[in-house]
PDB file of C-alpha atoms in Angstrom:
ATOM      1  CA  LYS A 344      -3.002 -63.188   8.004  1.00 42.00           C
ATOM      2  CA  ARG A 345      -6.145 -61.385   6.869  1.00 39.00           C
ATOM      3  CA  VAL A 346      -6.641 -59.955  10.368  1.00 38.00           C
ATOM      4  CA  PHE A 347      -3.011 -58.809  10.527  1.00 39.00           C
ATOM      5  CA  HIS A 348      -3.201 -57.277   7.025  1.00 41.00           C
ATOM      6  CA  ARG A 349      -6.425 -55.388   7.889  1.00 41.00           C
ATOM      7  CA  ALA A 350      -4.897 -54.055  11.132  1.00 42.00           C
ATOM      8  CA  ALA A 351      -1.842 -52.844   9.249  1.00 42.00           C
ATOM      9  CA  LEU A 352      -3.999 -50.990   6.732  1.00 39.00           C
ATOM     10  CA  LEU A 353      -6.031 -49.321   9.478  1.00 42.00           C
ATOM     11  CA  ARG A 354      -2.834 -48.252  11.206  1.00 43.00           C
ATOM     12  CA  LEU A 355      -1.474 -46.685   8.000  1.00 37.00           C
ATOM     13  CA  GLN A 356      -4.745 -44.852   7.475  1.00 44.00           C
ATOM     14  CA  ASP A 357      -4.683 -43.485  11.025  1.00 47.00           C
ATOM     15  CA  GLU A 358      -1.099 -42.308  10.615  1.00 45.00           C
ATOM     16  CA  SER A 359      -1.961 -40.616   7.310  1.00 43.00           C
ATOM     17  CA  LYS A 360      -4.931 -38.776   8.848  1.00 42.00           C
ATOM     18  CA  GLN A 361      -2.768 -37.474  11.665  1.00 45.00           C
ATOM     19  CA  GLU A 362      -0.314 -35.956   9.181  1.00 43.00           C
ATOM     20  CA  GLN A 363      -2.837 -34.527   6.707  1.00 43.00           C
ATOM     21  CA  PRO A 364      -4.536 -31.463   8.426  1.00 41.00           C
ATOM     22  CA  SER A 365      -2.252 -28.682   7.227  1.00 41.00           C
ATOM     23  CA  SER A 366       1.059 -27.835   5.617  1.00 39.00           C
ATOM     24  CA  SER A 367       2.504 -26.297   8.776  1.00 41.00           C
ATOM     25  CA  SER A 368       1.454 -29.199  11.017  1.00 39.00           C
ATOM     26  CA  TYR A 369       2.948 -31.678   8.541  1.00 35.00           C
ATOM     27  CA  HIS A 370       6.332 -29.905   8.484  1.00 40.00           C
ATOM     28  CA  GLN A 371       6.332 -29.527  12.284  1.00 42.00           C
ATOM     29  CA  HIS A 372       5.596 -33.219  12.727  1.00 39.00           C
ATOM     30  CA  TYR A 373       8.288 -34.185  10.234  1.00 36.00           C
ATOM     31  CA  GLN A 374      10.899 -31.964  11.896  1.00 42.00           C
ATOM     32  CA  ALA A 375       9.994 -33.215  15.351  1.00 41.00           C
ATOM     33  CA  SER A 376      10.287 -36.825  14.215  1.00 40.00           C
ATOM     34  CA  SER A 377      13.697 -36.160  12.638  1.00 41.00           C
ATOM     35  CA  SER A 378      15.081 -34.360  15.707  1.00 44.00           C
ATOM     36  CA  SER A 379      13.981 -37.133  18.057  1.00 42.00           C
ATOM     37  CA  GLY A 380      15.717 -39.742  15.959  1.00 41.00           C
ATOM     38  CA  GLN A 381      12.498 -41.375  14.763  1.00 42.00           C
ATOM     39  CA  GLU A 382      12.460 -42.308  11.086  1.00 41.00           C
ATOM     40  CA  THR A 383       9.467 -41.214   9.038  1.00 38.00           C
ATOM     41  CA  SER A 384       8.396 -43.955   6.664  1.00 36.00           C
ATOM     42  CA  GLN A 385       8.705 -43.322   2.937  1.00 37.00           C
ATOM     43  CA  THR A 386       5.109 -44.499   2.551  1.00 34.00           C
ATOM     44  CA  ASN A 387       3.750 -41.645   4.649  1.00 36.00           C
ATOM     45  CA  ILE A 388       5.864 -39.029   2.855  1.00 32.00           C
ATOM     46  CA  SER A 389       4.623 -40.255  -0.508  1.00 34.00           C
ATOM     47  CA  TYR A 390       1.061 -40.224   0.746  1.00 32.00           C
ATOM     48  CA  ALA A 391       1.432 -36.620   1.865  1.00 37.00           C
ATOM     49  CA  ASP A 392       2.937 -35.569  -1.457  1.00 43.00           C
ATOM     50  CA  GLN A 393       0.285 -37.333  -3.529  1.00 44.00           C
ATOM     51  CA  SER A 394      -2.532 -35.929  -1.415  1.00 46.00           C
ATOM     52  CA  GLY A 395      -1.682 -32.370  -2.472  1.00 49.00           C
ATOM     53  CA  GLU A 396      -0.036 -31.163   0.735  1.00 53.00           C
ATOM     54  CA  GLN A 397       1.203 -27.566   0.518  1.00 54.00           C
ATOM     55  CA  GLY A 398       4.973 -27.556   0.203  1.00 54.00           C
ATOM     56  CA  GLU A 399       7.355 -24.629  -0.023  1.00 58.00           C
ATOM     57  CA  ASP A 400       6.552 -24.136  -3.723  1.00 69.00           C
ATOM     58  CA  TYR A 401       2.807 -24.377  -3.255  1.00 80.00           C
ATOM     59  CA  GLU A 402       0.866 -21.618  -5.055  1.00 86.00           C
ATOM     60  CA  THR A 403      -2.748 -20.748  -4.339  1.00 94.00           C
ATOM     61  CA  GLU A 404      -5.203 -20.103  -7.137  1.00 93.00           C
ATOM     62  CA  GLU A 405      -5.330 -16.433  -6.130  1.00 94.00           C
ATOM     63  CA  GLN A 406      -1.543 -16.124  -6.378  1.00 95.00           C
ATOM     64  CA  LEU A 407      -1.556 -17.780  -9.789  1.00 96.00           C
ATOM     65  CA  GLN A 408      -4.268 -15.412 -11.007  1.00 97.00           C
ATOM     66  CA  GLY A 409      -2.216 -12.473  -9.766  1.00 97.00           C
ATOM     67  CA  ARG A 410       0.803 -13.645 -11.761  1.00 97.00           C
ATOM     68  CA  ILE A 411      -1.274 -14.113 -14.894  1.00 98.00           C
ATOM     69  CA  LEU A 412      -2.827 -10.648 -14.632  1.00 98.00           C
ATOM     70  CA  ALA A 413       0.562  -9.049 -13.962  1.00 98.00           C
ATOM     71  CA  ALA A 414       1.966 -10.762 -17.053  1.00 98.00           C
ATOM     72  CA  ALA A 415      -1.092  -9.720 -19.085  1.00 98.00           C
ATOM     73  CA  LEU A 416      -0.378  -6.006 -18.585  1.00 98.00           C
ATOM     74  CA  GLU A 417       2.475  -6.294 -21.072  1.00 97.00           C
ATOM     75  CA  PHE A 418      -0.060  -7.086 -23.796  1.00 98.00           C
ATOM     76  CA  VAL A 419      -2.595  -4.364 -23.007  1.00 98.00           C
ATOM     77  CA  PRO A 420      -1.071  -1.855 -25.482  1.00 97.00           C
ATOM     78  CA  GLN A 421      -1.512  -4.468 -28.224  1.00 97.00           C
ATOM     79  CA  HIS A 422      -4.802  -6.155 -27.291  1.00 98.00           C
ATOM     80  CA  GLY A 423      -6.400  -3.571 -25.005  1.00 98.00           C
ATOM     81  CA  TRP A 424      -8.089  -4.451 -21.728  1.00 98.00           C
ATOM     82  CA  THR A 425      -9.402  -7.763 -23.012  1.00 98.00           C
ATOM     83  CA  VAL A 426      -9.455 -11.483 -22.345  1.00 98.00           C
ATOM     84  CA  ASP A 427      -6.965 -11.825 -25.226  1.00 98.00           C
ATOM     85  CA  ALA A 428      -4.375  -9.909 -23.178  1.00 98.00           C
ATOM     86  CA  ILE A 429      -5.009 -12.258 -20.255  1.00 98.00           C
ATOM     87  CA  ALA A 430      -4.585 -15.298 -22.511  1.00 98.00           C
ATOM     88  CA  GLU A 431      -1.269 -13.921 -23.808  1.00 98.00           C
ATOM     89  CA  GLY A 432      -0.103 -13.327 -20.261  1.00 98.00           C
ATOM     90  CA  ALA A 433      -0.944 -16.896 -19.297  1.00 97.00           C
ATOM     91  CA  GLN A 434       1.059 -18.244 -22.225  1.00 97.00           C
ATOM     92  CA  THR A 435       4.177 -16.308 -21.197  1.00 97.00           C
ATOM     93  CA  LEU A 436       4.027 -18.270 -17.923  1.00 97.00           C
ATOM     94  CA  GLY A 437       3.916 -21.561 -19.805  1.00 96.00           C
ATOM     95  CA  LEU A 438       0.179 -22.001 -19.325  1.00 96.00           C
ATOM     96  CA  SER A 439      -2.544 -22.637 -21.855  1.00 96.00           C
ATOM     97  CA  ALA A 440      -4.474 -19.680 -23.233  1.00 96.00           C
ATOM     98  CA  ALA A 441      -7.520 -21.411 -21.774  1.00 96.00           C
ATOM     99  CA  ALA A 442      -6.285 -20.242 -18.357  1.00 96.00           C
ATOM    100  CA  ALA A 443      -8.027 -16.973 -19.154  1.00 96.00           C
ATOM    101  CA  GLY A 444     -11.208 -18.847 -18.285  1.00 95.00           C
ATOM    102  CA  MET A 445     -10.178 -18.642 -14.623  1.00 95.00           C
ATOM    103  CA  PHE A 446     -11.359 -15.033 -14.597  1.00 97.00           C
ATOM    104  CA  SER A 447     -15.137 -14.870 -14.437  1.00 95.00           C
ATOM    105  CA  ASN A 448     -15.120 -11.086 -14.788  1.00 97.00           C
ATOM    106  CA  GLY A 449     -12.740 -11.151 -17.746  1.00 95.00           C
ATOM    107  CA  ALA A 450     -11.310  -7.747 -18.634  1.00 97.00           C
ATOM    108  CA  GLY A 451     -12.793  -6.265 -15.459  1.00 98.00           C
ATOM    109  CA  ASP A 452     -10.473  -8.424 -13.360  1.00 98.00           C
ATOM    110  CA  LEU A 453      -7.493  -7.155 -15.349  1.00 98.00           C
ATOM    111  CA  VAL A 454      -8.372  -3.468 -14.925  1.00 98.00           C
ATOM    112  CA  LEU A 455      -9.133  -3.844 -11.209  1.00 98.00           C
ATOM    113  CA  HIS A 456      -5.868  -5.729 -10.686  1.00 98.00           C
ATOM    114  CA  PHE A 457      -3.949  -2.901 -12.336  1.00 98.00           C
ATOM    115  CA  ILE A 458      -5.673  -0.256 -10.197  1.00 98.00           C
ATOM    116  CA  SER A 459      -5.002  -2.206  -7.003  1.00 98.00           C
ATOM    117  CA  GLN A 460      -1.358  -2.638  -8.016  1.00 98.00           C
ATOM    118  CA  CYS A 461      -0.945   1.103  -8.696  1.00 98.00           C
ATOM    119  CA  ASN A 462      -2.595   2.073  -5.410  1.00 98.00           C
ATOM    120  CA  SER A 463      -0.269  -0.256  -3.510  1.00 98.00           C
ATOM    121  CA  ARG A 464       2.797   1.238  -5.212  1.00 98.00           C
ATOM    122  CA  LEU A 465       1.731   4.765  -4.315  1.00 98.00           C
ATOM    123  CA  SER A 466       0.897   3.791  -0.737  1.00 98.00           C
ATOM    124  CA  GLU A 467       4.309   2.162  -0.283  1.00 98.00           C
ATOM    125  CA  SER A 468       6.001   5.276  -1.675  1.00 98.00           C
ATOM    126  CA  MET A 469       4.073   7.603   0.671  1.00 98.00           C
ATOM    127  CA  ALA A 470       4.764   5.326   3.638  1.00 98.00           C
ATOM    128  CA  GLU A 471       8.490   5.475   2.876  1.00 97.00           C
ATOM    129  CA  GLN A 472       8.381   9.285   2.690  1.00 96.00           C
ATOM    130  CA  HIS A 473       6.510   9.374   5.998  1.00 96.00           C
ATOM    131  CA  LYS A 474       9.146   7.148   7.568  1.00 97.00           C
ATOM    132  CA  GLN A 475      11.960   9.420   6.380  1.00 96.00           C
ATOM    133  CA  ILE A 476      10.209  12.448   7.885  1.00 95.00           C
ATOM    134  CA  GLN A 477       9.810  10.676  11.221  1.00 95.00           C
ATOM    135  CA  LEU A 478      13.515   9.798  11.191  1.00 95.00           C
ATOM    136  CA  GLY A 479      14.412  13.416  10.449  1.00 95.00           C
ATOM    137  CA  GLN A 480      15.832  12.519   7.036  1.00 95.00           C
ATOM    138  CA  ALA A 481      13.331  14.666   5.116  1.00 94.00           C
ATOM    139  CA  GLU A 482      11.253  17.775   5.669  1.00 95.00           C
ATOM    140  CA  PRO A 483       7.443  17.549   5.704  1.00 94.00           C
ATOM    141  CA  LYS A 484       5.737  19.078   2.692  1.00 95.00           C
ATOM    142  CA  LYS A 485       2.903  21.561   2.682  1.00 94.00           C
ATOM    143  CA  THR A 486      -0.498  19.945   2.282  1.00 95.00           C
ATOM    144  CA  ASP A 487      -1.187  21.357  -1.182  1.00 95.00           C
ATOM    145  CA  GLU A 488       2.243  20.312  -2.432  1.00 96.00           C
ATOM    146  CA  PHE A 489       1.850  16.812  -1.036  1.00 97.00           C
ATOM    147  CA  LEU A 490      -1.629  16.366  -2.536  1.00 97.00           C
ATOM    148  CA  ARG A 491      -0.511  17.559  -5.943  1.00 97.00           C
ATOM    149  CA  GLU A 492       2.545  15.294  -6.056  1.00 98.00           C
ATOM    150  CA  ALA A 493       0.591  12.269  -4.857  1.00 98.00           C
ATOM    151  CA  VAL A 494      -2.189  12.672  -7.429  1.00 98.00           C
ATOM    152  CA  GLU A 495       0.301  13.307 -10.217  1.00 98.00           C
ATOM    153  CA  ALA A 496       2.392  10.275  -9.225  1.00 98.00           C
ATOM    154  CA  ARG A 497      -0.689   8.063  -9.288  1.00 98.00           C
ATOM    155  CA  LEU A 498      -1.913   9.391 -12.643  1.00 98.00           C
ATOM    156  CA  ARG A 499       1.527   8.987 -14.217  1.00 98.00           C
ATOM    157  CA  MET A 500       1.156   5.250 -13.683  1.00 98.00           C
ATOM    158  CA  LEU A 501      -1.494   5.340 -16.424  1.00 98.00           C
ATOM    159  CA  ILE A 502       0.890   6.699 -19.064  1.00 98.00           C
ATOM    160  CA  PRO A 503       2.061   3.300 -20.434  1.00 97.00           C
ATOM    161  CA  TYR A 504      -1.610   2.456 -21.078  1.00 98.00           C
ATOM    162  CA  ILE A 505      -3.004   5.917 -21.780  1.00 98.00           C
ATOM    163  CA  GLU A 506      -4.148   5.074 -25.326  1.00 97.00           C
ATOM    164  CA  ASN A 507      -6.325   2.269 -23.964  1.00 98.00           C
ATOM    165  CA  TRP A 508      -7.342   3.918 -20.714  1.00 98.00           C
ATOM    166  CA  PRO A 509     -10.720   5.236 -21.994  1.00 98.00           C
ATOM    167  CA  GLN A 510     -11.604   1.580 -22.603  1.00 98.00           C
ATOM    168  CA  ALA A 511     -10.609   0.749 -19.010  1.00 98.00           C
ATOM    169  CA  MET A 512     -12.742   3.612 -17.695  1.00 98.00           C
ATOM    170  CA  SER A 513     -15.712   2.234 -19.625  1.00 98.00           C
ATOM    171  CA  ILE A 514     -15.142  -1.231 -18.173  1.00 98.00           C
ATOM    172  CA  LEU A 515     -15.078   0.218 -14.646  1.00 98.00           C
ATOM    173  CA  LEU A 516     -18.513   1.749 -15.246  1.00 97.00           C
ATOM    174  CA  LEU A 517     -20.097  -1.661 -15.857  1.00 98.00           C
ATOM    175  CA  PRO A 518     -22.505  -2.561 -13.018  1.00 97.00           C
ATOM    176  CA  GLN A 519     -20.480  -5.556 -11.817  1.00 97.00           C
ATOM    177  CA  ASN A 520     -17.314  -3.437 -11.537  1.00 98.00           C
ATOM    178  CA  ILE A 521     -18.667  -0.291  -9.894  1.00 97.00           C
ATOM    179  CA  PRO A 522     -18.460  -1.530  -6.250  1.00 97.00           C
ATOM    180  CA  ASP A 523     -14.798  -2.575  -6.507  1.00 98.00           C
ATOM    181  CA  SER A 524     -13.955   0.517  -8.558  1.00 97.00           C
ATOM    182  CA  LEU A 525     -15.383   2.808  -5.874  1.00 97.00           C
ATOM    183  CA  LYS A 526     -13.640   0.830  -3.154  1.00 97.00           C
ATOM    184  CA  HIS A 527     -10.236   1.239  -4.820  1.00 98.00           C
ATOM    185  CA  LEU A 528     -10.832   4.968  -5.401  1.00 97.00           C
ATOM    186  CA  SER A 529     -11.885   5.431  -1.776  1.00 97.00           C
ATOM    187  CA  THR A 530      -8.774   3.603  -0.573  1.00 97.00           C
ATOM    188  CA  LEU A 531      -6.548   5.749  -2.796  1.00 98.00           C
ATOM    189  CA  VAL A 532      -8.022   9.049  -1.591  1.00 97.00           C
ATOM    190  CA  ASP A 533      -8.022   7.959   2.045  1.00 97.00           C
ATOM    191  CA  ASP A 534      -4.352   6.921   1.893  1.00 97.00           C
ATOM    192  CA  ILE A 535      -3.325  10.224   0.299  1.00 98.00           C
ATOM    193  CA  TRP A 536      -5.095  12.287   2.957  1.00 97.00           C
ATOM    194  CA  TYR A 537      -3.723  10.102   5.754  1.00 96.00           C
ATOM    195  CA  TYR A 538      -0.113  10.584   4.666  1.00 97.00           C
ATOM    196  CA  ALA A 539      -0.835  14.267   4.058  1.00 96.00           C
ATOM    197  CA  GLY A 540      -1.407  14.476   7.804  1.00 94.00           C
ATOM    198  CA  ASP A 541      -5.193  14.518   8.009  1.00 93.00           C
ATOM    199  CA  ARG A 542      -6.444  12.989  11.255  1.00 91.00           C
ATOM    200  CA  SER A 543      -9.861  14.649  11.339  1.00 91.00           C
ATOM    201  CA  THR A 544     -12.820  12.725  12.728  1.00 90.00           C
ATOM    202  CA  ASP A 545     -15.579  15.242  12.071  1.00 91.00           C
ATOM    203  CA  LEU A 546     -17.434  16.291   8.921  1.00 91.00           C
ATOM    204  CA  ASN A 547     -14.163  17.549   7.442  1.00 91.00           C
ATOM    205  CA  TRP A 548     -13.067  13.916   7.023  1.00 93.00           C
ATOM    206  CA  TYR A 549     -15.818  13.335   4.465  1.00 94.00           C
ATOM    207  CA  THR A 550     -15.549  16.759   2.852  1.00 93.00           C
ATOM    208  CA  ARG A 551     -11.826  16.472   2.170  1.00 94.00           C
ATOM    209  CA  ARG A 552     -12.104  13.014   0.681  1.00 95.00           C
ATOM    210  CA  ALA A 553     -15.065  13.922  -1.499  1.00 95.00           C
ATOM    211  CA  THR A 554     -13.178  16.977  -2.761  1.00 95.00           C
ATOM    212  CA  LEU A 555     -10.013  15.045  -3.575  1.00 96.00           C
ATOM    213  CA  THR A 556     -12.071  12.343  -5.296  1.00 97.00           C
ATOM    214  CA  GLY A 557     -13.537  15.014  -7.567  1.00 96.00           C
ATOM    215  CA  ILE A 558     -10.091  16.424  -8.297  1.00 97.00           C
ATOM    216  CA  TYR A 559      -8.697  12.998  -9.195  1.00 98.00           C
ATOM    217  CA  ASN A 560     -11.618  12.068 -11.447  1.00 97.00           C
ATOM    218  CA  THR A 561     -11.696  15.360 -13.361  1.00 97.00           C
ATOM    219  CA  THR A 562      -7.910  15.413 -13.796  1.00 98.00           C
ATOM    220  CA  GLU A 563      -8.046  11.846 -15.113  1.00 98.00           C
ATOM    221  CA  LEU A 564     -10.610  12.913 -17.710  1.00 98.00           C
ATOM    222  CA  VAL A 565      -8.392  15.807 -18.791  1.00 98.00           C
ATOM    223  CA  MET A 566      -5.392  13.489 -19.014  1.00 98.00           C
ATOM    224  CA  VAL A 567      -6.925  11.014 -21.477  1.00 98.00           C
ATOM    225  CA  GLN A 568      -7.613  13.927 -23.845  1.00 97.00           C
ATOM    226  CA  ASP A 569      -4.318  15.732 -23.298  1.00 98.00           C
ATOM    227  CA  SER A 570      -1.878  15.847 -26.215  1.00 97.00           C
ATOM    228  CA  SER A 571       0.583  18.343 -24.703  1.00 98.00           C
ATOM    229  CA  PRO A 572       4.206  17.304 -24.071  1.00 97.00           C
ATOM    230  CA  ASP A 573       4.492  15.197 -20.908  1.00 97.00           C
ATOM    231  CA  PHE A 574       0.843  16.047 -20.128  1.00 98.00           C
ATOM    232  CA  GLN A 575       1.762  19.591 -19.112  1.00 98.00           C
ATOM    233  CA  ASP A 576      -1.827  20.782 -19.542  1.00 98.00           C
ATOM    234  CA  THR A 577      -3.014  18.041 -17.184  1.00 98.00           C
ATOM    235  CA  TRP A 578      -0.599  19.038 -14.433  1.00 98.00           C
ATOM    236  CA  ALA A 579      -1.514  22.713 -14.875  1.00 98.00           C
ATOM    237  CA  PHE A 580      -5.185  21.777 -14.486  1.00 98.00           C
ATOM    238  CA  LEU A 581      -4.307  19.778 -11.368  1.00 98.00           C
ATOM    239  CA  ASP A 582      -2.380  22.734  -9.917  1.00 97.00           C
ATOM    240  CA  ASN A 583      -5.368  25.008 -10.386  1.00 96.00           C
ATOM    241  CA  ARG A 584      -7.808  22.573  -8.797  1.00 96.00           C
ATOM    242  CA  ILE A 585      -5.578  22.020  -5.762  1.00 96.00           C
ATOM    243  CA  ARG A 586      -5.089  25.769  -5.418  1.00 94.00           C
ATOM    244  CA  ASP A 587      -8.844  26.377  -5.606  1.00 92.00           C
ATOM    245  CA  VAL A 588      -9.511  23.817  -2.881  1.00 88.00           C
ATOM    246  CA  MET A 589      -6.862  25.242  -0.574  1.00 89.00           C
ATOM    247  CA  ASN A 590      -8.171  28.779  -1.131  1.00 87.00           C
ATOM    248  CA  MET A 591     -11.681  27.618  -0.298  1.00 80.00           C
ATOM    249  CA  ALA A 592     -10.396  25.939   2.855  1.00 67.00           C
ATOM    250  CA  ASN A 593      -8.557  29.082   3.924  1.00 64.00           C
ATOM    251  CA  THR A 594     -11.627  31.208   3.196  1.00 56.00           C
ATOM    252  CA  ALA A 595     -13.763  28.876   5.294  1.00 50.00           C
ATOM    253  CA  LYS A 596     -11.304  29.171   8.170  1.00 53.00           C
ATOM    254  CA  GLN A 597     -11.293  32.948   7.869  1.00 52.00           C
ATOM    255  CA  VAL A 598     -15.100  33.054   7.898  1.00 48.00           C
ATOM    256  CA  GLN A 599     -15.155  30.779  10.930  1.00 50.00           C
ATOM    257  CA  SER A 600     -12.573  32.921  12.740  1.00 47.00           C
ATOM    258  CA  THR A 601     -14.455  36.100  11.839  1.00 44.00           C
ATOM    259  CA  GLY A 602     -17.718  34.585  13.053  1.00 45.00           C
ATOM    260  CA  GLU A 603     -16.149  33.537  16.336  1.00 48.00           C
ATOM    261  CA  ALA A 604     -14.657  37.027  16.780  1.00 45.00           C
ATOM    262  CA  VAL A 605     -18.048  38.651  16.139  1.00 44.00           C
ATOM    263  CA  VAL A 606     -19.746  36.348  18.641  1.00 43.00           C
ATOM    264  CA  GLN A 607     -17.086  37.051  21.243  1.00 51.00           C
ATOM    265  CA  GLY A 608     -17.415  40.786  20.592  1.00 45.00           C
ATOM    266  CA  ILE A 609     -21.185  40.689  21.018  1.00 44.00           C
ATOM    267  CA  MET A 610     -20.879  38.650  24.213  1.00 48.00           C
ATOM    268  CA  GLY A 611     -18.257  41.044  25.537  1.00 47.00           C
ATOM    269  CA  ALA A 612     -20.444  44.039  24.751  1.00 43.00           C
ATOM    270  CA  ALA A 613     -23.417  42.373  26.437  1.00 45.00           C
ATOM    271  CA  ILE A 614     -21.395  41.696  29.582  1.00 49.00           C
ATOM    272  CA  THR A 615     -20.147  45.294  29.607  1.00 46.00           C
ATOM    273  CA  VAL A 616     -23.667  46.638  29.297  1.00 47.00           C
TER     274      VAL A 616
END
């Protein structure tokens, strides 16, 4: 009896190991067993459930953190960009306020999450506009118009939190947040230029992105100090900066064209002589 009992235990262990590797392999095995008419034992199903197998409702830690941070944004106007806002967000999801301890970077994680969320929203909007243009359902915009609208649309996402945004800007300047902050800004600027139609691969690629980065940063600084209705002074400042950049670009092209014409003229004169 002892030998039989030991063999049975070993067999159950082997069957459990075969079903454990991953969520997808478990579901595939279960479906295959059902379709072939083989019955899956209740013992093995219970084992899989108790072992923490990923079911349809399984949520990763990263997904849970994303939900907490998204919920925390509602409390930023009241608590600022703080761990307290994160704790409040966790409680609205039925979690303990201690869940805020999941975020090692504290308020920095909240600000960076918000920036990433805003960049994604803008990128999706620009992608949809691009799709409509390709389908002939909309007309392409001039570069300066597109740049202005994109930067304004992104900055308008700050309005619900504008009173607390100087605090967020200070948090982004902390050493541990600078790398991710720069990465998000670079992604934002690169996406805007891409959907504006820029496909350059030379030095202009860097020049255009550096210029737009400067425009975004300076306009953001003006915005947090702007008390005009609907931030009219901010948008006027943005208009002027975009216009200046486009004028500089046109001047550079004119200088280049003039230089090429002079060179061609000199070469032509030399050949004639």
